[in-house]
Short mmCIF file of C-alpha atoms in Angstrom, two decimals:
data_model
loop_
_atom_site.label_atom_id
_atom_site.label_comp_id
_atom_site.label_asym_id
_atom_site.label_seq_id
_atom_site.Cartn_x
_atom_site.Cartn_y
_atom_site.Cartn_z
CA UNK A 1 1.08 6.86 23.08
CA UNK A 2 -1.96 5.38 21.34
CA UNK A 3 -5.20 7.06 22.31
CA UNK A 4 -8.78 6.06 21.70
CA UNK A 5 -11.55 8.23 20.33
CA UNK A 6 -15.09 7.68 19.08
CA UNK A 7 -15.58 7.31 15.32
CA UNK A 8 -15.82 10.45 13.24
CA UNK A 9 -18.93 11.02 11.16
CA UNK A 10 -18.77 10.27 7.47
CA UNK A 11 -17.30 12.91 5.22
CA UNK A 12 -15.49 14.92 7.91
CA UNK A 13 -12.01 13.87 6.84
CA UNK A 14 -11.00 15.61 3.65
CA UNK A 15 -7.25 15.66 4.35
CA UNK A 16 -5.55 12.44 3.25
CA UNK A 17 -1.98 11.53 3.93
CA UNK A 18 -0.04 12.20 0.75
CA UNK A 19 -0.08 9.34 -1.72
CA UNK A 20 3.67 9.12 -2.00
CA UNK A 21 4.02 8.87 1.78
CA UNK A 22 1.82 5.78 1.73
CA UNK A 23 3.65 4.38 -1.30
CA UNK A 24 7.03 4.87 0.38
CA UNK A 25 5.74 3.27 3.57
CA UNK A 26 4.63 0.22 1.60
CA UNK A 27 8.02 -0.18 -0.05
CA UNK A 28 9.71 0.20 3.32
CA UNK A 29 7.43 -2.37 4.94
CA UNK A 30 8.10 -4.93 2.21
CA UNK A 31 11.88 -4.56 2.22
CA UNK A 32 11.92 -4.73 6.02
CA UNK A 33 9.74 -7.87 6.01
CA UNK A 34 11.69 -9.84 3.38
CA UNK A 35 13.81 -11.69 5.99
CA UNK A 36 10.60 -12.61 7.84
CA UNK A 37 8.49 -13.86 4.92
CA UNK A 38 11.41 -15.97 3.71
CA UNK A 39 12.13 -17.50 7.13
CA UNK A 40 11.19 -21.17 7.26
CA UNK A 41 11.98 -21.29 10.97
CA UNK A 42 9.37 -18.60 11.55
CA UNK A 43 6.69 -19.40 8.95
CA UNK A 44 7.39 -23.04 8.15
CA UNK A 45 5.61 -24.13 4.97
CA UNK A 46 4.14 -20.62 4.59
CA UNK A 47 7.58 -19.11 3.98
CA UNK A 48 8.43 -18.04 0.43
CA UNK A 49 11.67 -18.10 -1.52
CA UNK A 50 12.38 -14.78 -3.22
CA UNK A 51 14.73 -13.96 -6.05
CA UNK A 52 16.05 -10.39 -6.42
CA UNK A 53 13.45 -9.86 -9.17
CA UNK A 54 10.66 -11.03 -6.87
CA UNK A 55 11.90 -8.73 -4.10
CA UNK A 56 11.73 -5.80 -6.52
CA UNK A 57 8.28 -6.86 -7.75
CA UNK A 58 7.09 -7.15 -4.16
CA UNK A 59 8.24 -3.60 -3.49
CA UNK A 60 6.16 -2.37 -6.45
CA UNK A 61 3.10 -4.33 -5.36
CA UNK A 62 3.42 -3.29 -1.72
CA UNK A 63 3.77 0.37 -2.70
CA UNK A 64 0.50 0.19 -4.62
CA UNK A 65 -1.25 -1.85 -1.94
CA UNK A 66 -0.29 0.80 0.60
CA UNK A 67 -2.89 3.03 -1.05
CA UNK A 68 -5.64 0.40 -1.21
CA UNK A 69 -7.43 1.37 2.04
CA UNK A 70 -8.19 4.77 0.49
CA UNK A 71 -10.41 3.06 -2.07
CA UNK A 72 -13.22 4.41 0.12
CA UNK A 73 -12.44 8.07 -0.67
CA UNK A 74 -14.15 9.78 -3.60
CA UNK A 75 -11.36 12.28 -4.27
CA UNK A 76 -8.17 10.62 -3.04
CA UNK A 77 -5.18 9.26 -4.93
CA UNK A 78 -7.00 6.08 -5.99
CA UNK A 79 -10.00 8.00 -7.29
CA UNK A 80 -7.72 9.99 -9.59
CA UNK A 81 -5.60 7.06 -10.80
CA UNK A 82 -7.67 5.79 -13.73
CA UNK A 83 -9.88 8.80 -14.25
CA UNK A 84 -13.68 8.43 -14.11
CA UNK A 85 -13.46 4.63 -13.70
CA UNK A 86 -11.76 4.82 -10.29
CA UNK A 87 -13.76 7.88 -9.28
CA UNK A 88 -16.98 5.89 -9.61
CA UNK A 89 -15.41 2.84 -7.97
CA UNK A 90 -14.29 4.83 -4.92
CA UNK A 91 -17.70 6.46 -4.51
CA UNK A 92 -19.39 3.05 -4.54
CA UNK A 93 -16.90 1.49 -2.11
CA UNK A 94 -17.17 4.52 0.18
CA UNK A 95 -20.93 4.14 0.43
CA UNK A 96 -20.75 0.41 1.03
CA UNK A 97 -17.94 0.57 3.60
CA UNK A 98 -19.41 3.40 5.66
CA UNK A 99 -17.34 6.31 4.36
CA UNK A 100 -13.69 7.26 4.48
CA UNK A 101 -11.56 5.59 7.17
CA UNK A 102 -14.08 3.00 8.16
CA UNK A 103 -14.17 -0.65 7.04
CA UNK A 104 -11.30 -0.42 4.54
CA UNK A 105 -9.01 1.03 7.21
CA UNK A 106 -8.86 -2.11 9.31
CA UNK A 107 -6.91 -5.31 9.83
CA UNK A 108 -9.92 -7.21 8.48
CA UNK A 109 -9.57 -5.42 5.15
CA UNK A 110 -5.78 -5.95 5.11
CA UNK A 111 -6.20 -9.69 5.71
CA UNK A 112 -8.99 -9.98 3.13
CA UNK A 113 -6.99 -8.07 0.51
CA UNK A 114 -3.91 -10.21 1.14
CA UNK A 115 -5.81 -13.48 1.01
CA UNK A 116 -7.85 -12.42 -2.01
CA UNK A 117 -4.87 -11.40 -4.11
CA UNK A 118 -2.96 -14.52 -3.07
CA UNK A 119 -5.88 -16.66 -4.24
CA UNK A 120 -6.07 -14.82 -7.55
CA UNK A 121 -2.32 -15.13 -8.16
CA UNK A 122 -2.37 -18.87 -7.55
CA UNK A 123 -5.78 -19.87 -8.94
CA UNK A 124 -6.93 -17.25 -11.48
CA UNK A 125 -3.94 -15.82 -13.28
CA UNK A 126 -5.85 -13.63 -15.74
CA UNK A 127 -7.95 -12.09 -12.98
CA UNK A 128 -4.73 -11.59 -11.05
CA UNK A 129 -3.22 -9.67 -13.95
CA UNK A 130 -6.21 -7.36 -13.75
CA UNK A 131 -5.72 -6.88 -10.01
CA UNK A 132 -1.99 -6.37 -10.52
CA UNK A 133 -2.71 -3.76 -13.19
CA UNK A 134 -4.90 -1.90 -10.70
CA UNK A 135 -2.39 -2.11 -7.84
CA UNK A 136 0.60 -1.09 -9.94
CA UNK A 137 -1.35 1.92 -11.18
CA UNK A 138 -1.96 2.97 -7.60
CA UNK A 139 1.76 2.83 -6.86
CA UNK A 140 2.57 4.91 -9.94
CA UNK A 141 -0.02 7.52 -9.03
CA UNK A 142 1.10 7.44 -5.40
CA UNK A 143 4.64 8.46 -6.26
CA UNK A 144 3.31 11.38 -8.27
CA UNK A 145 3.01 10.15 -11.86
CA UNK A 146 0.14 12.02 -13.46
CA UNK A 147 -1.09 15.44 -14.51
CA UNK A 148 -2.44 18.04 -12.12
CA UNK A 149 -6.19 18.51 -12.53
CA UNK A 150 -6.19 16.45 -15.74
CA UNK A 151 -7.82 13.21 -14.67
CA UNK A 152 -8.36 11.80 -18.17
CA UNK A 153 -4.70 12.30 -19.14
CA UNK A 154 -3.58 10.87 -15.80
CA UNK A 155 -5.80 7.86 -16.27
CA UNK A 156 -4.40 7.21 -19.74
CA UNK A 157 -0.79 7.58 -18.60
CA UNK A 158 -1.28 5.25 -15.65
CA UNK A 159 -3.04 2.74 -17.88
CA UNK A 160 -0.15 2.58 -20.33
CA UNK A 161 2.59 2.43 -17.70
CA UNK A 162 0.79 -0.12 -15.52
CA UNK A 163 0.04 -2.32 -18.54
CA UNK A 164 3.73 -2.28 -19.48
CA UNK A 165 4.83 -3.24 -15.97
CA UNK A 166 2.27 -6.05 -15.77
CA UNK A 167 3.51 -7.36 -19.11
CA UNK A 168 7.08 -7.46 -17.78
CA UNK A 169 5.92 -9.26 -14.61
CA UNK A 170 3.50 -11.64 -16.35
CA UNK A 171 5.64 -14.79 -15.98
CA UNK A 172 6.92 -14.06 -12.47
CA UNK A 173 6.01 -16.49 -9.69
CA UNK A 174 3.80 -14.30 -7.49
CA UNK A 175 3.11 -16.65 -4.59
CA UNK A 176 4.50 -13.97 -2.28
CA UNK A 177 1.89 -11.41 -3.27
CA UNK A 178 -0.49 -12.01 -0.36
CA UNK A 179 2.20 -10.89 2.04
CA UNK A 180 3.02 -7.83 -0.05
CA UNK A 181 -0.59 -6.67 -0.30
CA UNK A 182 -1.41 -7.26 3.36
CA UNK A 183 1.78 -5.49 4.45
CA UNK A 184 1.00 -2.52 2.23
CA UNK A 185 -2.46 -2.16 3.78
CA UNK A 186 -1.04 -2.42 7.30
CA UNK A 187 1.58 0.22 6.48
CA UNK A 188 -1.28 2.49 5.40
CA UNK A 189 -3.10 1.92 8.69
CA UNK A 190 -0.01 2.74 10.71
CA UNK A 191 0.46 5.97 8.77
CA UNK A 192 -3.14 7.05 9.20
CA UNK A 193 -3.03 6.21 12.92
CA UNK A 194 -0.36 8.90 13.25
CA UNK A 195 -2.97 11.52 12.35
CA UNK A 196 -5.60 12.97 14.71
CA UNK A 197 -8.53 11.11 13.13
CA UNK A 198 -6.91 7.70 13.37
CA UNK A 199 -8.43 4.44 12.11
CA UNK A 200 -10.87 1.78 13.36
CA UNK A 201 -8.08 -0.80 13.14
CA UNK A 202 -10.17 -3.49 14.84
CA UNK A 203 -13.29 -2.87 12.72
CA UNK A 204 -16.15 -3.79 13.07
CA UNK A 205 -15.26 -2.45 16.52
CA UNK A 206 -15.60 1.30 15.91
CA UNK A 207 -13.00 2.50 18.40
CA UNK A 208 -10.30 4.45 16.61
CA UNK A 209 -6.58 4.21 17.24
CA UNK A 210 -4.80 7.54 16.94
CA UNK A 211 -1.46 8.95 17.97
CA UNK A 212 -1.91 12.49 16.67
CA UNK A 213 1.80 12.82 15.91
CA UNK A 214 1.10 14.35 12.49
CA UNK A 215 -1.17 17.26 13.30
CA UNK A 216 -1.93 18.01 9.65
CA UNK A 217 -1.70 15.64 6.71
CA UNK A 218 0.53 16.95 3.97
CA UNK A 219 2.13 19.35 6.44
CA UNK A 220 5.69 19.98 7.56
CA UNK A 221 5.96 16.83 9.67
CA UNK A 222 4.90 14.56 6.83
CA UNK A 223 6.94 16.32 4.14
CA UNK A 224 10.16 16.99 6.03
CA UNK A 225 10.30 14.26 8.65
CA UNK A 226 8.27 11.19 7.65
CA UNK A 227 9.11 11.22 3.94
CA UNK A 228 12.90 11.62 4.38
CA UNK A 229 12.96 8.90 7.03
CA UNK A 230 11.10 6.49 4.75
CA UNK A 231 13.37 7.36 1.83
CA UNK A 232 16.53 6.70 3.82
CA UNK A 233 15.03 3.48 5.18
CA UNK A 234 14.28 2.26 1.64
CA UNK A 235 17.85 2.93 0.53
CA UNK A 236 19.32 1.11 3.54
CA UNK A 237 16.96 -1.85 3.25
CA UNK A 238 17.45 -2.11 -0.51
CA UNK A 239 21.21 -2.22 -0.02
CA UNK A 240 20.71 -4.83 2.67
CA UNK A 241 18.65 -6.96 0.29
CA UNK A 242 21.15 -6.54 -2.52
CA UNK A 243 24.15 -7.39 -0.37
CA UNK A 244 22.48 -10.36 1.27
CA UNK A 245 23.02 -12.16 4.53
CA UNK A 246 26.66 -13.06 3.92
CA UNK A 247 27.96 -9.53 4.34
CA UNK A 248 25.57 -8.97 7.24
CA UNK A 249 27.12 -11.98 8.97
CA UNK A 250 30.61 -10.69 8.17
CA UNK A 251 29.82 -7.28 9.71
CA UNK A 252 28.63 -8.95 12.92
CA UNK A 253 31.82 -10.98 13.21
#
């Protein structure tokens, strides 16, 4: 059951959920939401048409976006993605946003990130490629690509890999990206709300939502329960997307 607690002072939370847990949750959220974002009966003119390539690209983007709220943490996954560049960026954002798990851990941030990236993808393609490069790098780092305690080497590796992926995706119609980014951020919020500190989901209202199901981030529950569940969910949902609605209809018959 969701509980409420007063906000925690800045700097008290040093234990982040593992980056790959967030990345997996983003991929899961996107694959689960594909039937919704493509439904004209539900979204009308806001629905999108997705090819298999776009579904795969959305999974990559959503995985990276699922780490975006931690852009407020000076030593989290994002801070160590592109070496000193992201370390400085996260320190600045943390100071502006009020510290870790404050403004960036809210529905306001999720909506702003989704709308902002959608605008870039449809109105400023070169700026969007830069944003995509950043988000893809987060996803790569989230799933564990990098070198332990070697931030410069990790930054270089992520730079090269992310640049290659952006090059492959450069001509893809990305009008779905707002959904992918917003969903990734929301998946992050849900994950962090499972921990004792919770999140100020309705920021600027400072009340935190917390379930306290995961007593310790990076602990047994996250490693051996949450991660396997997300992995299995991704496999099932990916198969569902690959098979399509025809077989689903046949199974229901």
